[in-house]
Amino acid sequence: MKAPVRVTVTGAAGQISYSLLFRIAAGDLLGKDQPVILQLLEITPALKALQGVAMELDDCAFPLLAGIVTTDDPNVAFKDTDYALLVGARPRGPGMERKDLLSANAAIFSVQGKAINDHASRNIKVLVVGNPANTNALIAQRNAPDINPRQFTAMTRLDHNRGLTQLAQKTGKTVNDVKKLIIWGNHSATQYPDVHHATVDGKTATDLIDQAWYEADYIPTVQQRGAAIIAARGASSAASAASAALDHIRTWALGSAEGDWVSMGVYSDGSYGIEKGLIYSFPVVCKNGDWEIVQGLEINEFSRGKMQATEKELQEERDAVKELLPA
Ligand code: NAX
């Protein structure tokens, strides 16, 4: 058996974590031969509920679960950790403006970034799920100057997965047949689900769907899927978000499928003209525990406009928390 790895999950008593933690402990994150130690962070008032979750994890007697730490101290939660899934965030309260939400989260993610910088494994892989995910990832990254910025990522895999299923259902195929979909930009309603490079069962996706459906139906359905889940379920996406978080880390750690790519919010190096340093969702290929932005894709005018609109939103989010970002 391999030596255990440490996996930190924040917001560990919340609803996404209630799906996520049990699947991590069952081996769905890194494989059935990889023991894990769960390091669970919550705010103080939620520690009792977190204790209950830890008791249930104990009661599953998962063979791969090598230990559980529960804490309200980020310095403890991130100690020596190899993987961090930052799920906990401040939800928008009544009367809260967008800027207030950004600032409240900036406070949380700057503390966690510093704790990662000071205590985590130097090879840590960080995934931010808590919204606004891309900007929260940027704040954590900027507060961890000793860690390579490439190690901080934001989750757009749920959007990617949503896009795969919508395209598969429209064309009468399965998700296994759909390749090379892209989510560009922010995990928000400005995200751009791009099918121009996608194939379905080996055929060019744009030959199988018409532009009117793509623009009026597909793009808004993927962009607004989170709101549609809330309207239907009375609560936001939880199990699907947890599943996408597992997919994101597993692909990053173990590699993407041959002949395909995934979407990840990653540190922009200026590819496709996107401002360097933003955490922006790109098509990426993963290999040997690292990711690379897919290069050389042709971008038409329609796509360019949408990619820039979501870039602009990310620039505005960053500018709204500028004073909390170290130089
Ligand atoms: P919940 O409100 O059920 O759980 C969040 C938990 O985080 C709570 O238990 C809370 O006590 C904890 N928390 C708050 N501040 C914390 C801090 N400073 N340190 C540690 N824990 C803290 O929300 P849930 O439904 O689990 O969603 C979590 C986050 O995921 C939200 O921000 C949500 O908007 C975001 N989502 C992101 C998605 C994505 O694709 N990137 C999709 C799903 C989801 O909407």
Short mmCIF file of C-alpha atoms and ligand atoms in Angstrom, two decimals:
data_model
loop_
_atom_site.label_atom_id
_atom_site.label_comp_id
_atom_site.label_asym_id
_atom_site.label_seq_id
_atom_site.Cartn_x
_atom_site.Cartn_y
_atom_site.Cartn_z
CA MET A 1 0.00 0.00 0.00
CA LYS A 2 1.22 3.52 -0.82
CA ALA A 3 1.96 6.05 1.93
CA PRO A 4 -1.11 8.22 2.72
CA VAL A 5 -1.47 11.66 1.15
CA ARG A 6 -3.04 14.59 2.97
CA VAL A 7 -6.17 16.14 1.49
CA THR A 8 -7.53 19.35 2.98
CA VAL A 9 -11.19 20.21 2.45
CA THR A 10 -12.61 23.54 3.63
CA GLY A 11 -16.30 24.11 4.23
CA ALA A 12 -16.23 20.48 5.28
CA ALA A 13 -19.61 20.53 7.06
CA GLY A 14 -21.37 22.06 4.04
CA GLN A 15 -23.53 20.36 1.45
CA ILE A 16 -20.93 19.85 -1.31
CA SER A 17 -18.55 18.34 1.22
CA TYR A 18 -21.24 15.94 2.39
CA SER A 19 -20.96 14.29 -1.04
CA LEU A 20 -17.28 14.96 -1.58
CA LEU A 21 -15.68 13.61 1.58
CA PHE A 22 -17.21 10.15 1.36
CA ARG A 23 -16.10 9.74 -2.23
CA ILE A 24 -12.55 10.92 -1.46
CA ALA A 25 -12.39 8.40 1.38
CA ALA A 26 -13.71 5.69 -0.95
CA GLY A 27 -10.80 6.25 -3.35
CA ASP A 28 -12.57 8.23 -6.07
CA LEU A 29 -10.04 11.07 -5.94
CA LEU A 30 -6.70 9.38 -6.45
CA GLY A 31 -7.46 5.70 -6.93
CA LYS A 32 -8.28 2.62 -4.93
CA ASP A 33 -4.65 2.09 -3.90
CA GLN A 34 -4.05 5.56 -2.41
CA PRO A 35 -4.78 6.02 1.32
CA VAL A 36 -5.77 9.52 2.39
CA ILE A 37 -5.70 11.60 5.54
CA LEU A 38 -8.57 14.11 5.53
CA GLN A 39 -7.81 17.52 7.08
CA LEU A 40 -11.15 19.24 7.49
CA LEU A 41 -11.55 22.98 8.04
CA GLU A 42 -14.71 24.74 9.21
CA ILE A 43 -15.62 27.96 10.96
CA THR A 44 -15.98 27.60 14.73
CA PRO A 45 -19.82 27.53 14.86
CA ALA A 46 -19.86 24.59 12.42
CA LEU A 47 -17.34 22.44 14.30
CA LYS A 48 -20.07 20.40 16.03
CA ALA A 49 -21.71 19.58 12.72
CA LEU A 50 -18.27 18.75 11.33
CA GLN A 51 -17.76 16.34 14.21
CA GLY A 52 -20.93 14.56 13.08
CA VAL A 53 -19.57 14.25 9.54
CA ALA A 54 -16.31 12.85 10.92
CA MET A 55 -18.28 10.32 12.98
CA GLU A 56 -20.08 9.17 9.83
CA LEU A 57 -16.77 8.87 7.97
CA ASP A 58 -15.53 6.70 10.84
CA ASP A 59 -18.67 4.60 10.63
CA CYS A 60 -18.05 3.81 6.96
CA ALA A 61 -14.81 1.99 7.94
CA PHE A 62 -13.24 3.06 4.63
CA PRO A 63 -10.09 0.96 4.12
CA LEU A 64 -8.29 3.94 2.49
CA LEU A 65 -9.08 6.48 5.21
CA ALA A 66 -5.87 6.73 7.20
CA GLY A 67 -6.90 9.60 9.50
CA ILE A 68 -9.19 12.58 10.02
CA VAL A 69 -8.26 15.99 11.42
CA THR A 70 -11.07 18.45 12.22
CA THR A 71 -10.20 22.06 12.99
CA ASP A 72 -11.16 25.72 12.74
CA ASP A 73 -7.50 26.74 12.36
CA PRO A 74 -6.23 27.09 8.76
CA ASN A 75 -2.65 26.61 9.97
CA VAL A 76 -3.59 23.14 11.21
CA ALA A 77 -5.81 22.29 8.24
CA PHE A 78 -3.12 23.04 5.65
CA LYS A 79 -0.17 21.50 7.53
CA ASP A 80 1.90 19.42 5.10
CA THR A 81 -1.09 18.99 2.84
CA ASP A 82 -0.72 17.62 -0.69
CA TYR A 83 -4.15 18.55 -2.08
CA ALA A 84 -6.47 21.35 -0.98
CA LEU A 85 -10.09 21.62 -2.06
CA LEU A 86 -11.29 25.06 -0.99
CA VAL A 87 -15.05 24.60 -0.92
CA GLY A 88 -16.08 26.82 1.98
CA ALA A 89 -16.95 30.40 1.08
CA ARG A 90 -19.15 33.21 2.26
CA PRO A 91 -22.56 33.03 0.56
CA ARG A 92 -24.30 36.20 -0.55
CA GLY A 93 -26.46 37.44 2.36
CA PRO A 94 -29.59 39.62 2.15
CA GLY A 95 -28.78 43.10 0.88
CA MET A 96 -25.16 42.18 0.19
CA GLU A 97 -23.68 43.88 -2.86
CA ARG A 98 -21.39 42.04 -5.23
CA LYS A 99 -18.44 44.06 -3.96
CA ASP A 100 -19.24 43.11 -0.34
CA LEU A 101 -19.34 39.46 -1.36
CA LEU A 102 -16.00 39.76 -3.13
CA SER A 103 -14.44 41.48 -0.10
CA ALA A 104 -15.83 38.97 2.41
CA ASN A 105 -14.38 36.15 0.36
CA ALA A 106 -11.13 37.98 -0.25
CA ALA A 107 -10.67 38.04 3.53
CA ILE A 108 -11.21 34.26 3.79
CA PHE A 109 -9.02 33.33 0.82
CA SER A 110 -6.14 35.61 1.75
CA VAL A 111 -5.92 33.91 5.17
CA GLN A 112 -6.05 30.49 3.55
CA GLY A 113 -3.48 31.44 0.90
CA LYS A 114 -1.07 32.55 3.64
CA ALA A 115 -1.64 29.34 5.60
CA ILE A 116 -0.95 27.30 2.45
CA ASN A 117 2.20 29.33 1.84
CA ASP A 118 3.45 28.76 5.37
CA HIS A 119 2.42 25.16 6.05
CA ALA A 120 1.50 23.11 2.97
CA SER A 121 3.62 20.72 0.93
CA ARG A 122 5.62 22.63 -1.69
CA ASN A 123 3.97 20.41 -4.31
CA ILE A 124 0.43 21.18 -3.21
CA LYS A 125 -2.36 21.19 -5.80
CA VAL A 126 -5.10 23.67 -4.92
CA LEU A 127 -8.63 23.65 -6.33
CA VAL A 128 -10.99 26.49 -5.45
CA VAL A 129 -14.69 25.59 -5.64
CA GLY A 130 -16.16 28.29 -3.36
CA ASN A 131 -17.55 31.24 -5.30
CA PRO A 132 -16.50 33.55 -6.85
CA ALA A 133 -14.13 30.66 -7.57
CA ASN A 134 -11.72 32.22 -10.09
CA THR A 135 -11.18 35.40 -8.07
CA ASN A 136 -10.96 33.47 -4.79
CA ALA A 137 -8.25 31.33 -6.39
CA LEU A 138 -6.44 34.49 -7.52
CA ILE A 139 -6.53 35.90 -3.99
CA ALA A 140 -5.23 32.67 -2.43
CA GLN A 141 -2.50 32.46 -5.07
CA ARG A 142 -1.36 36.05 -4.57
CA ASN A 143 -1.10 35.42 -0.83
CA ALA A 144 1.14 32.40 -1.34
CA PRO A 145 4.26 33.92 -2.94
CA ASP A 146 6.44 30.88 -2.19
CA ILE A 147 4.22 28.50 -4.16
CA ASN A 148 4.23 28.37 -7.96
CA PRO A 149 1.07 30.17 -9.20
CA ARG A 150 0.36 27.23 -11.51
CA GLN A 151 -0.55 25.22 -8.41
CA PHE A 152 -3.71 27.31 -7.81
CA THR A 153 -6.73 26.46 -9.94
CA ALA A 154 -10.47 27.16 -10.01
CA MET A 155 -13.27 24.78 -10.87
CA THR A 156 -15.04 25.00 -14.22
CA ARG A 157 -15.23 21.23 -14.60
CA LEU A 158 -18.88 21.21 -13.52
CA ASP A 159 -19.64 23.60 -16.38
CA HIS A 160 -17.57 21.39 -18.70
CA ASN A 161 -19.48 18.29 -17.61
CA ARG A 162 -22.81 20.10 -18.01
CA GLY A 163 -21.76 21.10 -21.52
CA LEU A 164 -20.80 17.52 -22.43
CA THR A 165 -24.18 16.16 -21.40
CA GLN A 166 -26.20 18.88 -23.14
CA LEU A 167 -24.34 18.24 -26.40
CA ALA A 168 -24.60 14.46 -26.06
CA GLN A 169 -28.33 14.63 -25.43
CA LYS A 170 -28.95 16.97 -28.35
CA THR A 171 -27.07 14.72 -30.78
CA GLY A 172 -28.47 11.46 -29.40
CA LYS A 173 -25.07 10.23 -28.22
CA THR A 174 -23.44 9.69 -24.83
CA VAL A 175 -20.87 11.80 -23.00
CA ASN A 176 -18.24 9.25 -23.99
CA ASP A 177 -18.69 10.34 -27.61
CA VAL A 178 -18.11 14.05 -26.94
CA LYS A 179 -14.54 15.35 -26.99
CA LYS A 180 -12.75 18.68 -26.95
CA LEU A 181 -15.42 20.91 -25.49
CA ILE A 182 -14.12 24.13 -23.91
CA ILE A 183 -15.33 26.35 -21.10
CA TRP A 184 -13.51 29.67 -21.38
CA GLY A 185 -13.23 32.25 -18.63
CA ASN A 186 -15.07 32.77 -15.40
CA HIS A 187 -17.21 30.26 -13.47
CA SER A 188 -20.19 32.59 -13.75
CA ALA A 189 -22.92 33.43 -16.23
CA THR A 190 -20.31 35.06 -18.52
CA GLN A 191 -18.47 31.76 -19.04
CA TYR A 192 -18.26 30.76 -22.69
CA PRO A 193 -19.04 27.14 -23.56
CA ASP A 194 -17.31 26.69 -26.94
CA VAL A 195 -18.21 23.77 -29.22
CA HIS A 196 -16.20 24.95 -32.25
CA HIS A 197 -13.43 22.41 -31.65
CA ALA A 198 -15.65 19.67 -30.25
CA THR A 199 -16.40 16.35 -31.89
CA VAL A 200 -19.29 13.98 -31.30
CA ASP A 201 -18.58 10.38 -32.22
CA GLY A 202 -15.72 11.64 -34.38
CA LYS A 203 -17.84 14.17 -36.28
CA THR A 204 -17.44 17.95 -36.09
CA ALA A 205 -19.97 19.16 -33.51
CA THR A 206 -20.87 22.32 -35.40
CA ASP A 207 -22.01 20.16 -38.36
CA LEU A 208 -24.49 18.36 -36.10
CA ILE A 209 -26.17 21.36 -34.43
CA ASP A 210 -27.38 24.65 -35.82
CA GLN A 211 -26.04 28.01 -34.78
CA ALA A 212 -29.45 29.26 -33.61
CA TRP A 213 -29.79 26.39 -31.11
CA TYR A 214 -26.17 26.85 -30.03
CA GLU A 215 -26.60 30.55 -29.32
CA ALA A 216 -30.16 30.68 -27.99
CA ASP A 217 -30.32 27.37 -26.16
CA TYR A 218 -27.04 25.62 -25.52
CA ILE A 219 -24.91 28.51 -24.29
CA PRO A 220 -27.53 29.93 -21.86
CA THR A 221 -28.48 26.45 -20.62
CA VAL A 222 -24.89 25.71 -19.63
CA GLN A 223 -24.33 29.21 -18.26
CA GLN A 224 -27.54 29.19 -16.19
CA ARG A 225 -27.55 25.55 -15.11
CA GLY A 226 -26.67 26.42 -11.51
CA ALA A 227 -29.75 28.65 -11.22
CA ALA A 228 -31.92 25.96 -12.87
CA ILE A 229 -30.78 23.41 -10.27
CA ILE A 230 -31.63 25.83 -7.45
CA ALA A 231 -35.08 26.44 -8.98
CA ALA A 232 -35.75 22.69 -9.27
CA ARG A 233 -34.15 21.37 -6.10
CA GLY A 234 -34.51 24.29 -3.76
CA ALA A 235 -30.79 24.06 -3.06
CA SER A 236 -27.65 24.61 -5.10
CA SER A 237 -25.75 21.86 -6.95
CA ALA A 238 -23.98 19.66 -4.46
CA ALA A 239 -23.39 16.07 -5.60
CA SER A 240 -22.60 17.21 -9.15
CA ALA A 241 -20.22 19.88 -7.85
CA ALA A 242 -18.50 17.29 -5.66
CA SER A 243 -18.22 14.92 -8.60
CA ALA A 244 -16.67 17.64 -10.77
CA ALA A 245 -14.18 18.51 -8.02
CA LEU A 246 -13.06 14.88 -7.93
CA ASP A 247 -12.78 14.87 -11.74
CA HIS A 248 -10.70 18.07 -11.69
CA ILE A 249 -8.11 16.83 -9.20
CA ARG A 250 -8.01 13.28 -10.54
CA THR A 251 -7.37 14.51 -14.10
CA TRP A 252 -4.71 16.94 -12.89
CA ALA A 253 -2.94 14.32 -10.79
CA LEU A 254 -3.37 11.26 -12.99
CA GLY A 255 -3.65 12.76 -16.50
CA SER A 256 -6.26 13.62 -19.13
CA ALA A 257 -7.50 11.10 -21.69
CA GLU A 258 -5.51 10.66 -24.91
CA GLY A 259 -7.02 12.76 -27.71
CA ASP A 260 -9.10 14.93 -25.40
CA TRP A 261 -8.75 17.81 -23.00
CA VAL A 262 -10.59 19.27 -19.99
CA SER A 263 -11.45 22.79 -18.83
CA MET A 264 -9.68 24.20 -15.78
CA GLY A 265 -9.46 27.70 -14.33
CA VAL A 266 -5.69 28.22 -14.39
CA TYR A 267 -3.08 30.96 -14.15
CA SER A 268 -3.09 32.74 -17.52
CA ASP A 269 0.27 32.99 -19.24
CA GLY A 270 -1.21 35.31 -21.88
CA SER A 271 -2.37 32.48 -24.17
CA TYR A 272 -5.13 33.52 -26.59
CA GLY A 273 -4.53 37.15 -25.61
CA ILE A 274 -6.02 36.68 -22.13
CA GLU A 275 -4.39 38.95 -19.55
CA LYS A 276 -1.49 37.27 -17.84
CA GLY A 277 -2.04 36.46 -14.17
CA LEU A 278 -5.82 36.09 -14.24
CA ILE A 279 -7.26 32.74 -13.20
CA TYR A 280 -9.13 31.98 -16.42
CA SER A 281 -10.64 28.73 -17.66
CA PHE A 282 -8.78 27.28 -20.65
CA PRO A 283 -8.69 23.93 -22.43
CA VAL A 284 -5.85 22.00 -20.77
CA VAL A 285 -4.12 18.69 -21.19
CA CYS A 286 -2.78 17.06 -18.01
CA LYS A 287 0.26 14.80 -17.82
CA ASN A 288 2.72 13.80 -15.08
CA GLY A 289 0.82 15.80 -12.46
CA ASP A 290 1.00 19.03 -14.46
CA TRP A 291 -1.27 20.91 -16.88
CA GLU A 292 -0.61 22.68 -20.20
CA ILE A 293 -2.93 25.08 -21.99
CA VAL A 294 -3.85 23.66 -25.42
CA GLN A 295 -2.23 25.96 -27.99
CA GLY A 296 -2.96 26.94 -31.56
CA LEU A 297 -6.76 26.69 -31.63
CA GLU A 298 -8.40 28.89 -34.22
CA ILE A 299 -10.67 31.47 -32.61
CA ASN A 300 -13.43 33.04 -34.71
CA GLU A 301 -14.96 36.49 -34.15
CA PHE A 302 -17.95 35.11 -32.25
CA SER A 303 -15.72 33.23 -29.82
CA ARG A 304 -13.28 36.12 -29.44
CA GLY A 305 -16.07 38.45 -28.29
CA LYS A 306 -17.33 35.98 -25.71
CA MET A 307 -13.83 35.19 -24.44
CA GLN A 308 -13.15 38.88 -23.96
CA ALA A 309 -16.47 39.51 -22.18
CA THR A 310 -15.70 36.89 -19.53
CA GLU A 311 -12.10 38.17 -19.27
CA LYS A 312 -13.48 41.65 -18.62
CA GLU A 313 -15.65 40.36 -15.79
CA LEU A 314 -12.60 38.71 -14.19
CA GLN A 315 -10.63 41.94 -14.50
CA GLU A 316 -13.48 43.80 -12.78
CA GLU A 317 -13.65 41.23 -9.97
CA ARG A 318 -9.91 41.53 -9.46
CA ASP A 319 -10.06 45.32 -9.46
CA ALA A 320 -12.85 45.22 -6.84
CA VAL A 321 -10.51 43.48 -4.37
CA LYS A 322 -7.31 45.19 -5.47
CA GLU A 323 -6.51 46.60 -2.05
CA LEU A 324 -6.50 43.07 -0.60
CA LEU A 325 -4.07 41.72 -3.20
CA PRO A 326 -0.40 41.88 -2.30
CA ALA A 327 1.71 43.43 -5.08
P1 NAX B 1 -22.69 25.37 2.14
O1 NAX B 1 -23.14 26.71 2.61
O2 NAX B 1 -23.57 24.18 2.31
O3 NAX B 1 -21.30 25.03 2.83
C1 NAX B 1 -20.24 25.94 2.91
C2 NAX B 1 -19.52 25.65 4.20
O4 NAX B 1 -18.37 26.47 4.24
C3 NAX B 1 -20.34 25.96 5.45
O5 NAX B 1 -20.40 24.79 6.27
C4 NAX B 1 -19.56 27.09 6.11
O6 NAX B 1 -19.59 27.03 7.52
C5 NAX B 1 -18.16 26.84 5.57
N1 NAX B 1 -17.27 28.01 5.61
C6 NAX B 1 -17.59 29.32 5.44
N2 NAX B 1 -16.51 30.10 5.62
C7 NAX B 1 -15.48 29.26 5.89
C8 NAX B 1 -14.11 29.46 6.20
N3 NAX B 1 -13.58 30.69 6.26
N4 NAX B 1 -13.34 28.38 6.42
C9 NAX B 1 -13.86 27.14 6.38
N5 NAX B 1 -15.15 26.89 6.14
C10 NAX B 1 -15.95 27.93 5.88
O7 NAX B 1 -22.28 25.57 0.61
P2 NAX B 1 -22.05 24.48 -0.53
O8 NAX B 1 -23.35 24.19 -1.20
O9 NAX B 1 -21.28 23.35 0.03
O10 NAX B 1 -21.19 25.33 -1.57
C11 NAX B 1 -19.89 25.76 -1.26
C12 NAX B 1 -19.38 26.76 -2.28
O11 NAX B 1 -19.31 26.16 -3.58
C13 NAX B 1 -20.27 27.98 -2.45
O12 NAX B 1 -19.45 29.12 -2.49
C14 NAX B 1 -20.91 27.76 -3.81
O13 NAX B 1 -21.28 28.99 -4.42
C15 NAX B 1 -19.79 27.08 -4.54
N6 NAX B 1 -20.13 26.35 -5.77
C16 NAX B 1 -19.20 26.35 -6.77
C17 NAX B 1 -19.39 25.64 -7.94
C18 NAX B 1 -18.36 25.64 -9.02
O14 NAX B 1 -18.63 25.03 -10.07
N7 NAX B 1 -17.19 26.26 -8.88
C19 NAX B 1 -20.64 24.87 -8.15
C20 NAX B 1 -21.37 24.53 -6.91
C21 NAX B 1 -21.37 25.61 -5.87
O15 NAX B 1 -22.39 26.53 -6.19
#
